[in-house]
mmCIF file of C-alpha atoms in Angstrom:
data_model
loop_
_atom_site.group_PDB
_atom_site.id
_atom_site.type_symbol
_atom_site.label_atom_id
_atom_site.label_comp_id
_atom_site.label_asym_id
_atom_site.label_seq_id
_atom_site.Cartn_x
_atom_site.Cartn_y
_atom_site.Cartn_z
ATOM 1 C CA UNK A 1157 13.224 177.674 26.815
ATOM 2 C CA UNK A 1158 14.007 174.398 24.978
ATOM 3 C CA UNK A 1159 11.519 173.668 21.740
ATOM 4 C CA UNK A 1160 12.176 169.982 20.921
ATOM 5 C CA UNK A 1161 9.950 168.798 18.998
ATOM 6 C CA UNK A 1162 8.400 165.369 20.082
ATOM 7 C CA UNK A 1163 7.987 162.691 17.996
ATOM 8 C CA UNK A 1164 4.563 161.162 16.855
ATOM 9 C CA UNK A 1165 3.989 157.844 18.239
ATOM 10 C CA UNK A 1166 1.387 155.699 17.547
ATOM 11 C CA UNK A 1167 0.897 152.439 19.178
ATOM 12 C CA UNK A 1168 -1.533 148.915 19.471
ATOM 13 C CA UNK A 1169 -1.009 148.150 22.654
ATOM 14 C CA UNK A 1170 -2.624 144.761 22.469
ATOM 15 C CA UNK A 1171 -0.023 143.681 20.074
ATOM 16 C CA UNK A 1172 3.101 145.934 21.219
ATOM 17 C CA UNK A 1173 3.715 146.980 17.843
ATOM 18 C CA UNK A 1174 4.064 150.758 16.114
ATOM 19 C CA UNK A 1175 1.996 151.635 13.245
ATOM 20 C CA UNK A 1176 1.039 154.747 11.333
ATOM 21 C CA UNK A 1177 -2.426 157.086 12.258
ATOM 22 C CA UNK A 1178 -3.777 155.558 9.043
ATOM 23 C CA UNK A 1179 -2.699 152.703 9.391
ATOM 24 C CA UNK A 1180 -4.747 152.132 13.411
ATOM 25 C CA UNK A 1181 -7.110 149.931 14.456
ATOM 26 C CA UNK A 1182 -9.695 151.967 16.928
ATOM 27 C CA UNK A 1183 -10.900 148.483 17.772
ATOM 28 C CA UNK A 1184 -8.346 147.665 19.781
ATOM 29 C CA UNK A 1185 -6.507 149.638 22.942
ATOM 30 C CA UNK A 1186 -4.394 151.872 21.155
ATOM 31 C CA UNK A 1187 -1.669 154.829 21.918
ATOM 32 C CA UNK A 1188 -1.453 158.388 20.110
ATOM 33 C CA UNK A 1189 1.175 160.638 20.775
ATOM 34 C CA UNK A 1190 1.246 163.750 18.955
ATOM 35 C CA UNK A 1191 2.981 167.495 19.162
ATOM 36 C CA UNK A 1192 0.163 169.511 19.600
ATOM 37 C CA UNK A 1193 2.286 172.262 17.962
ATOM 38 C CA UNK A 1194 2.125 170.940 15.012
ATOM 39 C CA UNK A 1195 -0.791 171.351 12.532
ATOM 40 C CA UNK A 1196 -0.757 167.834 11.358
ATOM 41 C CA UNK A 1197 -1.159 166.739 15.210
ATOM 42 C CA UNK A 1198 -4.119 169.218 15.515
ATOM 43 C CA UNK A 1199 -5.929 168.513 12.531
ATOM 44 C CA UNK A 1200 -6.276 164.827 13.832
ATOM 45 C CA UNK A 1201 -7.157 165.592 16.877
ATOM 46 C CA UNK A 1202 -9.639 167.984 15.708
ATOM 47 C CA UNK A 1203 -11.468 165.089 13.458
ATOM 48 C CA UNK A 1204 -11.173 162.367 16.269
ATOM 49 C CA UNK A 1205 -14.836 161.578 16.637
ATOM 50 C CA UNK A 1206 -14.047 159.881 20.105
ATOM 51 C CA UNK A 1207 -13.146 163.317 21.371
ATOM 52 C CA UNK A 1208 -15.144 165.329 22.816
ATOM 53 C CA UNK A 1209 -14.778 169.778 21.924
ATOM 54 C CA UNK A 1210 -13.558 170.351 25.817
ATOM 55 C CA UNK A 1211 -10.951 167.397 25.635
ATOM 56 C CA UNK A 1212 -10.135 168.366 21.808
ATOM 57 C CA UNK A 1213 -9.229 172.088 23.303
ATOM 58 C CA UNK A 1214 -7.490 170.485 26.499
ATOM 59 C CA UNK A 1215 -5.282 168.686 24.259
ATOM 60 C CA UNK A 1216 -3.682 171.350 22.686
ATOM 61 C CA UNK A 1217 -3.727 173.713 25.284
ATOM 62 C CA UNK A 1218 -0.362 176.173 25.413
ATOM 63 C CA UNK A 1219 -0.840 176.982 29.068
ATOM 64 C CA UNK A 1220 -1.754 173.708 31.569
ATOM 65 C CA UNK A 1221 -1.091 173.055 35.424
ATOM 66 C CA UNK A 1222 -1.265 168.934 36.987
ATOM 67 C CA UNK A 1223 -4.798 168.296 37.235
ATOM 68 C CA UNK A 1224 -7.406 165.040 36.694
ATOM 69 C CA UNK A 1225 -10.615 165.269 35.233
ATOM 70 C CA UNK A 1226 -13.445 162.987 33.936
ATOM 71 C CA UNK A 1227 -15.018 163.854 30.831
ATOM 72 C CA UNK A 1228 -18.252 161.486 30.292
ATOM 73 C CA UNK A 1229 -16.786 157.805 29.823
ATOM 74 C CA UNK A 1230 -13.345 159.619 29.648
ATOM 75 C CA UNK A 1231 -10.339 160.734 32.131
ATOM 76 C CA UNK A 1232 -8.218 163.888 31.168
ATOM 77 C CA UNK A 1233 -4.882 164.350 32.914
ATOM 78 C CA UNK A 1234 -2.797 167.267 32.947
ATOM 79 C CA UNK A 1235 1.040 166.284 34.354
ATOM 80 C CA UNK A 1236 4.259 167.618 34.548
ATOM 81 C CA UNK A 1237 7.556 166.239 34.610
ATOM 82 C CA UNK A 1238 11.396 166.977 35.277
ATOM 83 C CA UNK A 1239 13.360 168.286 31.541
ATOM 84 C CA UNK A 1240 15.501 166.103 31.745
ATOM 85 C CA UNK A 1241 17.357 167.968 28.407
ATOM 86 C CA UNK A 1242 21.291 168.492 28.492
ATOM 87 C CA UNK A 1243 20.638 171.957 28.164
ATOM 88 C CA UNK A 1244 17.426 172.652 30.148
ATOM 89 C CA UNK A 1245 17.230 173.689 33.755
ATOM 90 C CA UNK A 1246 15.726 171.169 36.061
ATOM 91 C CA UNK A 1247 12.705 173.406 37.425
ATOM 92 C CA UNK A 1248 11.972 174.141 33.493
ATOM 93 C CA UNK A 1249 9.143 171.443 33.947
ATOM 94 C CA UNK A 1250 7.746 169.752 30.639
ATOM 95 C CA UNK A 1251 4.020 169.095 30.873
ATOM 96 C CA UNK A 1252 1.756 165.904 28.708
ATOM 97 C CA UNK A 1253 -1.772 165.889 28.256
ATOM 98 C CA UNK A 1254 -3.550 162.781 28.172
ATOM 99 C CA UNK A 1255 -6.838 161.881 27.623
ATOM 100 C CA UNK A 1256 -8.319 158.222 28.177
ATOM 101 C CA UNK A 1257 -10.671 155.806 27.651
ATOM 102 C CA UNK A 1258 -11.301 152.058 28.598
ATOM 103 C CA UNK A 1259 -9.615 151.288 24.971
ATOM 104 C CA UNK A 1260 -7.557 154.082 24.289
ATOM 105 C CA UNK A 1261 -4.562 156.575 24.951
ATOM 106 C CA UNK A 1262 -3.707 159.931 23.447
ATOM 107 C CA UNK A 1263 -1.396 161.777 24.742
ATOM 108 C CA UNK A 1264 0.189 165.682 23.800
ATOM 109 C CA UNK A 1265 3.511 167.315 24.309
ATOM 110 C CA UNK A 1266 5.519 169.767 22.734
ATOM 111 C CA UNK A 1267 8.816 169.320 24.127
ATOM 112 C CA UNK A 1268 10.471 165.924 24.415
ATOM 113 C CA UNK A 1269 9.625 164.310 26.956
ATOM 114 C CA UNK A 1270 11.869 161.007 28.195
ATOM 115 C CA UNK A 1271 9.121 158.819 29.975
ATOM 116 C CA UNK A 1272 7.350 159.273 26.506
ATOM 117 C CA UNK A 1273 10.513 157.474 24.700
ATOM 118 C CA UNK A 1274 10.730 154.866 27.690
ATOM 119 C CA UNK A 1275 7.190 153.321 27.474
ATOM 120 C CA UNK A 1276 7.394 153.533 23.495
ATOM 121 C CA UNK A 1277 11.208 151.153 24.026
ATOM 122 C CA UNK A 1278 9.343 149.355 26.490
ATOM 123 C CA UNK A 1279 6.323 148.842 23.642
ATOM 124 C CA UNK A 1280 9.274 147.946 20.943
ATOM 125 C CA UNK A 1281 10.653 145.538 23.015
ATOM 126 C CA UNK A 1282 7.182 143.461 23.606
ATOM 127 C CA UNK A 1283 7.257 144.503 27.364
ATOM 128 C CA UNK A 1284 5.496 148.049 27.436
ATOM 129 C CA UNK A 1285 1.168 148.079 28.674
ATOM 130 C CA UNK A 1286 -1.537 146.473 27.193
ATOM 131 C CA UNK A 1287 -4.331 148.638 28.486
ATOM 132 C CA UNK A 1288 -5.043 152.145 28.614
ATOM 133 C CA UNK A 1289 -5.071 151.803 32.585
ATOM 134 C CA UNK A 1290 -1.799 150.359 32.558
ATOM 135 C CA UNK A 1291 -0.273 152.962 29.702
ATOM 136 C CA UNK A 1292 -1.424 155.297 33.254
ATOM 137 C CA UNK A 1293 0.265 154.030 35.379
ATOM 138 C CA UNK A 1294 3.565 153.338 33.768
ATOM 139 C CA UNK A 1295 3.551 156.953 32.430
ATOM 140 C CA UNK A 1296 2.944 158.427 36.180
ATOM 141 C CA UNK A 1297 5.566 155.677 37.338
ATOM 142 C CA UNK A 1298 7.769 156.673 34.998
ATOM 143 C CA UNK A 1299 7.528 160.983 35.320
ATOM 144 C CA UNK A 1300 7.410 160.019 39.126
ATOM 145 C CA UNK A 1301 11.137 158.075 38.917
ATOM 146 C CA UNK A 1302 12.711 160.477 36.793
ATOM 147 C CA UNK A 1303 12.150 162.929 39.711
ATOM 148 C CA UNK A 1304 14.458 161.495 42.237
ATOM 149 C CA UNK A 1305 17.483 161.745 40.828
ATOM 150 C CA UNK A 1306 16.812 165.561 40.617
ATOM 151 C CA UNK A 1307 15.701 165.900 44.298
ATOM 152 C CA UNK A 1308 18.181 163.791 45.496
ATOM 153 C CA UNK A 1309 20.713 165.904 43.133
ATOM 154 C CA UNK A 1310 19.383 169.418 45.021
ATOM 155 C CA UNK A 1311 19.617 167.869 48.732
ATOM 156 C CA UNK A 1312 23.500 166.224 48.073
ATOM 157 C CA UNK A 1313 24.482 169.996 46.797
ATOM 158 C CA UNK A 1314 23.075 171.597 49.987
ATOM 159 C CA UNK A 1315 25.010 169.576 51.694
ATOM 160 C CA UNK A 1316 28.091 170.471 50.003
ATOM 161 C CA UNK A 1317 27.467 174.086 50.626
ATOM 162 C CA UNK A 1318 26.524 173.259 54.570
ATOM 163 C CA UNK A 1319 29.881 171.301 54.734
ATOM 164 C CA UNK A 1320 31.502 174.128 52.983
ATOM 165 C CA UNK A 1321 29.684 176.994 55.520
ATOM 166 C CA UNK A 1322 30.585 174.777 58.313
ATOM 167 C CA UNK A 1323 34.290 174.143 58.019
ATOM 168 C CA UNK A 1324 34.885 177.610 57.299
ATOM 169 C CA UNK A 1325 36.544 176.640 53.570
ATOM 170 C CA UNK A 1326 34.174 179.001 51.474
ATOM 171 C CA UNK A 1327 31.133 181.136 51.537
ATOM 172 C CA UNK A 1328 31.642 182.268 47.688
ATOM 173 C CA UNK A 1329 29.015 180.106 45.863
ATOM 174 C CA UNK A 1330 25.960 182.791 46.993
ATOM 175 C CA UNK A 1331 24.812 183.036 43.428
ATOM 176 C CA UNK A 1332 24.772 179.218 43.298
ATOM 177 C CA UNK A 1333 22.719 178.666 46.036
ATOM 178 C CA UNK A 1334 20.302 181.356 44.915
ATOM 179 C CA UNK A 1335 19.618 179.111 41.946
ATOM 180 C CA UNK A 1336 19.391 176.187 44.175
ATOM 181 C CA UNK A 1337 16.383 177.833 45.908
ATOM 182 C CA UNK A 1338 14.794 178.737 43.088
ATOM 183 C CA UNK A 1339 15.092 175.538 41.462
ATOM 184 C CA UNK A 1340 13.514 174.020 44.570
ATOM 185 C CA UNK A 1341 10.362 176.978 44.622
ATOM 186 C CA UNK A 1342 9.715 176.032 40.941
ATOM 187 C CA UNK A 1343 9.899 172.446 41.532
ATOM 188 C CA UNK A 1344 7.995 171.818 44.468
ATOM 189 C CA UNK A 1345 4.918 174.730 43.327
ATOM 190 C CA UNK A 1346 4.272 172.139 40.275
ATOM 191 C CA UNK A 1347 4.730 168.945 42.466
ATOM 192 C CA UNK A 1348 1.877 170.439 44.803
ATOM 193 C CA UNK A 1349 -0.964 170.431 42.287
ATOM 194 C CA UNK A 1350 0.537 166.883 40.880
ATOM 195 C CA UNK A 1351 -0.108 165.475 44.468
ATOM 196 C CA UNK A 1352 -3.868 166.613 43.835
ATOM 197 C CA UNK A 1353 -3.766 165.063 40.742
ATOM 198 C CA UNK A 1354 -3.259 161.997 41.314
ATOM 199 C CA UNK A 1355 -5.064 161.479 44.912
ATOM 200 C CA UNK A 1356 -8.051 162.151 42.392
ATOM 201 C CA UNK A 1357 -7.159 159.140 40.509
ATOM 202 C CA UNK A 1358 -7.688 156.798 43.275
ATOM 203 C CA UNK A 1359 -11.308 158.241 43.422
ATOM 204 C CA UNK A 1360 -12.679 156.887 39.927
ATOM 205 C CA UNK A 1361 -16.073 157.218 39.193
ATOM 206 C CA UNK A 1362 -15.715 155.105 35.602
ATOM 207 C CA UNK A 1363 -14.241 151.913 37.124
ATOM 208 C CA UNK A 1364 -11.234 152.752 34.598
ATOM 209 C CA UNK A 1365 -8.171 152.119 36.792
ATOM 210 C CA UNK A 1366 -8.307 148.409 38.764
ATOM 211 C CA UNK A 1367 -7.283 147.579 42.346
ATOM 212 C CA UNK A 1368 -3.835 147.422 41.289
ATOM 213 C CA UNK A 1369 -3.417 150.470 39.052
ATOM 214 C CA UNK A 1370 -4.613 152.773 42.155
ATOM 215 C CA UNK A 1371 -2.707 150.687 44.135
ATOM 216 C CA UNK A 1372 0.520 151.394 42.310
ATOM 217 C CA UNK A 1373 -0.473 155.326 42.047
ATOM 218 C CA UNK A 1374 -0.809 155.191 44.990
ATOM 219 C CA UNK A 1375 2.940 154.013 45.737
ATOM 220 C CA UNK A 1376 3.347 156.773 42.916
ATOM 221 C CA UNK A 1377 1.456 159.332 44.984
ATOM 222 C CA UNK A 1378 3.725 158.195 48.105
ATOM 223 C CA UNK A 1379 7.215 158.985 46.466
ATOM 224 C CA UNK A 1380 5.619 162.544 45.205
ATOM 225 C CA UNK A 1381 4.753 163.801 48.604
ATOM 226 C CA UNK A 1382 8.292 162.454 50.123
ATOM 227 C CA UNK A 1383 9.818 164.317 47.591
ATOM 228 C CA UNK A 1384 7.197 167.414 48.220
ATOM 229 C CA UNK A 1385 8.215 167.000 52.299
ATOM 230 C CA UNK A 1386 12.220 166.824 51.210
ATOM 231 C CA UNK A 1387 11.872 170.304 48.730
ATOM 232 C CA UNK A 1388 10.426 171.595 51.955
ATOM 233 C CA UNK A 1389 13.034 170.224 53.965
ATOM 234 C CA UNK A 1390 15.935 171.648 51.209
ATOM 235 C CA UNK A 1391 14.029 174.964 51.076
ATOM 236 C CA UNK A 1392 14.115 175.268 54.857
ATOM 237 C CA UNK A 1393 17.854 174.034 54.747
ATOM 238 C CA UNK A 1394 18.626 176.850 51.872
ATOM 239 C CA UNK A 1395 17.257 179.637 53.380
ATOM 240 C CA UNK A 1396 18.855 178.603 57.330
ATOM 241 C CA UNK A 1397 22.277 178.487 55.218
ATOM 242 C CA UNK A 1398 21.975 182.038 53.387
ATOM 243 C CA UNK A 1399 20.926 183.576 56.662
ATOM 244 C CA UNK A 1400 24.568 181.847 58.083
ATOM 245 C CA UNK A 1401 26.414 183.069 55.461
ATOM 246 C CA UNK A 1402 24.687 186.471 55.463
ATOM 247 C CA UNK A 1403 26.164 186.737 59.282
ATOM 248 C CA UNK A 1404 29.751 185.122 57.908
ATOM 249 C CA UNK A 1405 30.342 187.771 55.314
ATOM 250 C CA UNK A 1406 29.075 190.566 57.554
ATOM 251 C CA UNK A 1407 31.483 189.293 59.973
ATOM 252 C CA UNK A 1408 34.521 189.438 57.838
ATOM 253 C CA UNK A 1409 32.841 193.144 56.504
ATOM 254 C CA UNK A 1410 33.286 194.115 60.241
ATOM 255 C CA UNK A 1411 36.772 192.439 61.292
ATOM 256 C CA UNK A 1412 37.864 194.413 58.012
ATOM 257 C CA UNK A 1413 36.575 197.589 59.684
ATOM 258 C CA UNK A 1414 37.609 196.871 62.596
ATOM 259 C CA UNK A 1415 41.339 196.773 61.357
ATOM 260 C CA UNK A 1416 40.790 199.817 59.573
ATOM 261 C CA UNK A 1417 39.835 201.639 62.459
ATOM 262 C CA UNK A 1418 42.879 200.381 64.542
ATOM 263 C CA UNK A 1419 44.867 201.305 61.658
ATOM 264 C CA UNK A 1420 43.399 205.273 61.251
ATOM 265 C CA UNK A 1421 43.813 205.569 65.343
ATOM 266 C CA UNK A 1422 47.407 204.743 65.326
ATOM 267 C CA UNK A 1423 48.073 207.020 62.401
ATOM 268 C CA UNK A 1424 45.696 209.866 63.447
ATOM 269 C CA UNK A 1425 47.620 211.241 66.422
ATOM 270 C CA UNK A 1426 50.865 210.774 64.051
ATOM 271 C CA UNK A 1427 49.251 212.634 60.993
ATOM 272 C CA UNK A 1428 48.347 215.637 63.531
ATOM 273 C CA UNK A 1429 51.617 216.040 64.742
ATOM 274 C CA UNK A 1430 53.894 215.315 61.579
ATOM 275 C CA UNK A 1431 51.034 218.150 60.094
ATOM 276 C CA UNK A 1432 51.395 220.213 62.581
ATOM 277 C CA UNK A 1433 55.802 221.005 62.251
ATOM 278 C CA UNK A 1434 55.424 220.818 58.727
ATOM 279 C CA UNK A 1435 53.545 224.413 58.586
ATOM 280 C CA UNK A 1436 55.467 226.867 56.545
ATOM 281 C CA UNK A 1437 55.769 229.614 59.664
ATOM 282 C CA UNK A 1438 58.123 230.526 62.254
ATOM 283 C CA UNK A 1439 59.667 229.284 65.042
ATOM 284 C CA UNK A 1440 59.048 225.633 64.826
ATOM 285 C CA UNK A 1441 61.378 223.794 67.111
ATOM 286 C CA UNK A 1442 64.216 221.685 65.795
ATOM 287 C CA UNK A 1443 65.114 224.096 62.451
ATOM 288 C CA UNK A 1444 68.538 224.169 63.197
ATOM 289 C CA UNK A 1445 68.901 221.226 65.094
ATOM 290 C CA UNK A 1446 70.536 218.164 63.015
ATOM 291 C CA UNK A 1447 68.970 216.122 65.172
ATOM 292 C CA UNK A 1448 65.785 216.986 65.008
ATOM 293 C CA UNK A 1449 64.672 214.817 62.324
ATOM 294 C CA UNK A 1450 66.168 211.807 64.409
ATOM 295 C CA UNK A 1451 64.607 213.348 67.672
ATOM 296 C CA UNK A 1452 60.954 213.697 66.310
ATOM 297 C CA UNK A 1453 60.794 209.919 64.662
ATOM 298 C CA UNK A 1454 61.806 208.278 67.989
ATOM 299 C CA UNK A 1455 59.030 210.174 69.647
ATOM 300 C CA UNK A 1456 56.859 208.786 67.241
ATOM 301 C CA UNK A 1457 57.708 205.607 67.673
ATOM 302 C CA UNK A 1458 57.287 205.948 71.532
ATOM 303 C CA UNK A 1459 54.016 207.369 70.609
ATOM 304 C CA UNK A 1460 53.159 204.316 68.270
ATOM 305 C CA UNK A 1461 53.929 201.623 71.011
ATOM 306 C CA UNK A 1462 52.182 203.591 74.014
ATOM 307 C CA UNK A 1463 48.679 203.342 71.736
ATOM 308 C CA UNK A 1464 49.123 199.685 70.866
ATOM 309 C CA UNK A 1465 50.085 198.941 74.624
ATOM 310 C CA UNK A 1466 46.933 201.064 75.539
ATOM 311 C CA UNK A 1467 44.813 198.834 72.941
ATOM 312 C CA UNK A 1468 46.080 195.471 73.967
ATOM 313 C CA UNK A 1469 45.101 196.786 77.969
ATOM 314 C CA UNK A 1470 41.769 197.541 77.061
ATOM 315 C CA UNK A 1471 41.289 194.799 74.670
ATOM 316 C CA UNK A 1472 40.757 196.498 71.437
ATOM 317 C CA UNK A 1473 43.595 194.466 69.928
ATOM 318 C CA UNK A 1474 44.824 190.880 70.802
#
């Protein structure tokens, strides 16, 4: 498993600009991202006064599954997103905590994670949220976008390999499609709980998120459980296409057989006889005949082309 370390982030979102932990304003909406590895990180996070001891232990939590929860005046969400990492496998999810209020944000990762550095551009640039509702959203939007090109990526490969399968060009890539599958069991059993996640959101009991910010998790919400209904579809696709190329390479397996078998009964009948003159005892017919030799191979041959005649009349041979 990849161990990037994240990068702390700190953030006024009223005025778009980055400053340092000592150097924010509580007063105003602001943005805290921290490695929760790192004992800086939880030594803040342990003094935060705003932070309640179940939100504090949340926050740097090792093990975590997609999940929304309100804590007093609070909302703590647990989400995961595609690793996005040169290096990393797709269903190798990274996960960020977040914990908000009505004026601010803080949010916990270990490993990078890219919608992280995409609001915090978006925030350099003068364009990123101003609230803590809309820091929501865009993170969700943002974890939710960088999912499609990964499911999209996973249904144009089956294809490939159903093309492939159907054409009759290769059924070699059995280990490849074995990762395929997995990569869509591990990717849709986090997506699941994610779903659950967010359909919480749109029931807020702390008026936190407006009209629009449910409205836009709730386009959010949409593109999760298409891409939940096209895993299912892959996963359904995957395992139809192993099960065809099980019954491909088990009929190759028995055409192979098959030959062999042809191949024994021609020589079988041959073997027995050739076996049976060359025993070292007397009176074998043909010693002292020069022709012998000659005499014996044509009847072979004879015999040789009466069993594939015989075969092709019954069929056994085309």
């Amino acid at each position: 498993m990849e161990k990037t370390n994240t990068t702390q982030r700190v953030f006024n979102l009223k005025s778009q600009t980055q400053v340092s932990l000592d150097e924010l304003d509580q007063s105003q909406p602001f943005w805290v991202h921290l490695d929760y590895s790192e004992a800086h990180a939880v030594e803040w996070i342990e003094q935060a006064a705003f932070l309640s001891e179940t939100v504090k232990e949340a926050l740097i939590s090792e093990e975590t599954r997609p999940r929304a929860q309100f804590f007093g005046s609070g909302l703590f969400v647990s989400l995961r997103g595609i690793n996005l990492a040169k290096s990393a496998k797709p269903e190798d999810m990274v996960s960020v905590r977040l914990y908000i209020t009505e004026n601010c944000v803080v949010s916990t990762a270990h490993r990078r994670i890219f919608s992280v550095s995409e609001i915090a551009a978006l925030l350099n640039q003068g364009e990123g949220p101003k609230t803590s509702s809309q820091w929501l959203v865009s993170m969700i939007e943002h974890l939710t976008d960088n999912m499609s090109d990964t499911v999209h990526f996973i249904d144009d490969k089956l294809g490939e390999y159903e093309d492939s399968v159907l054409t009759g060009e290769q059924t070699s890539f059995q280990s490849e499609l074995a990762n395929l599958r997995r990569q869509i069991i591990a990717i849709r059993r986090h997506l699941s709980p994610q779903r659950e996640a967010l359909q919480s959101l749109l029931h807020d009991k702390n008026m936190l998120l407006t009209s629009e910010c449910k409205h836009q998790i709730r386009e959010s919400l949409d593109h999760i459980t298409r891409y939940i209904e096209e895993l299912d579809s892959c996963k359904e696709r995957a395992a139809v296409l192993q099960e065809e190329i099980n019954v491909r390479v088990g009929q190759i397996m028995n055409d192979r057989m098959y030959v062999l078998s042809i191949v024994a009964a021609i020589f079988l009948p041959l073997g027995f006889l050739t076996g049976l003159l060359g025993i070292n005892v007397g009176g074998i017919p043909g010693t002292d005949n020069p022709m012998a030799f000659y005499i014996f191979s044509g009847m072979l041959f004879v015999l040789v082309v009466a069993q594939v005649i015989y075969f092709r009349r019954n069929k056994w041979v085309n």
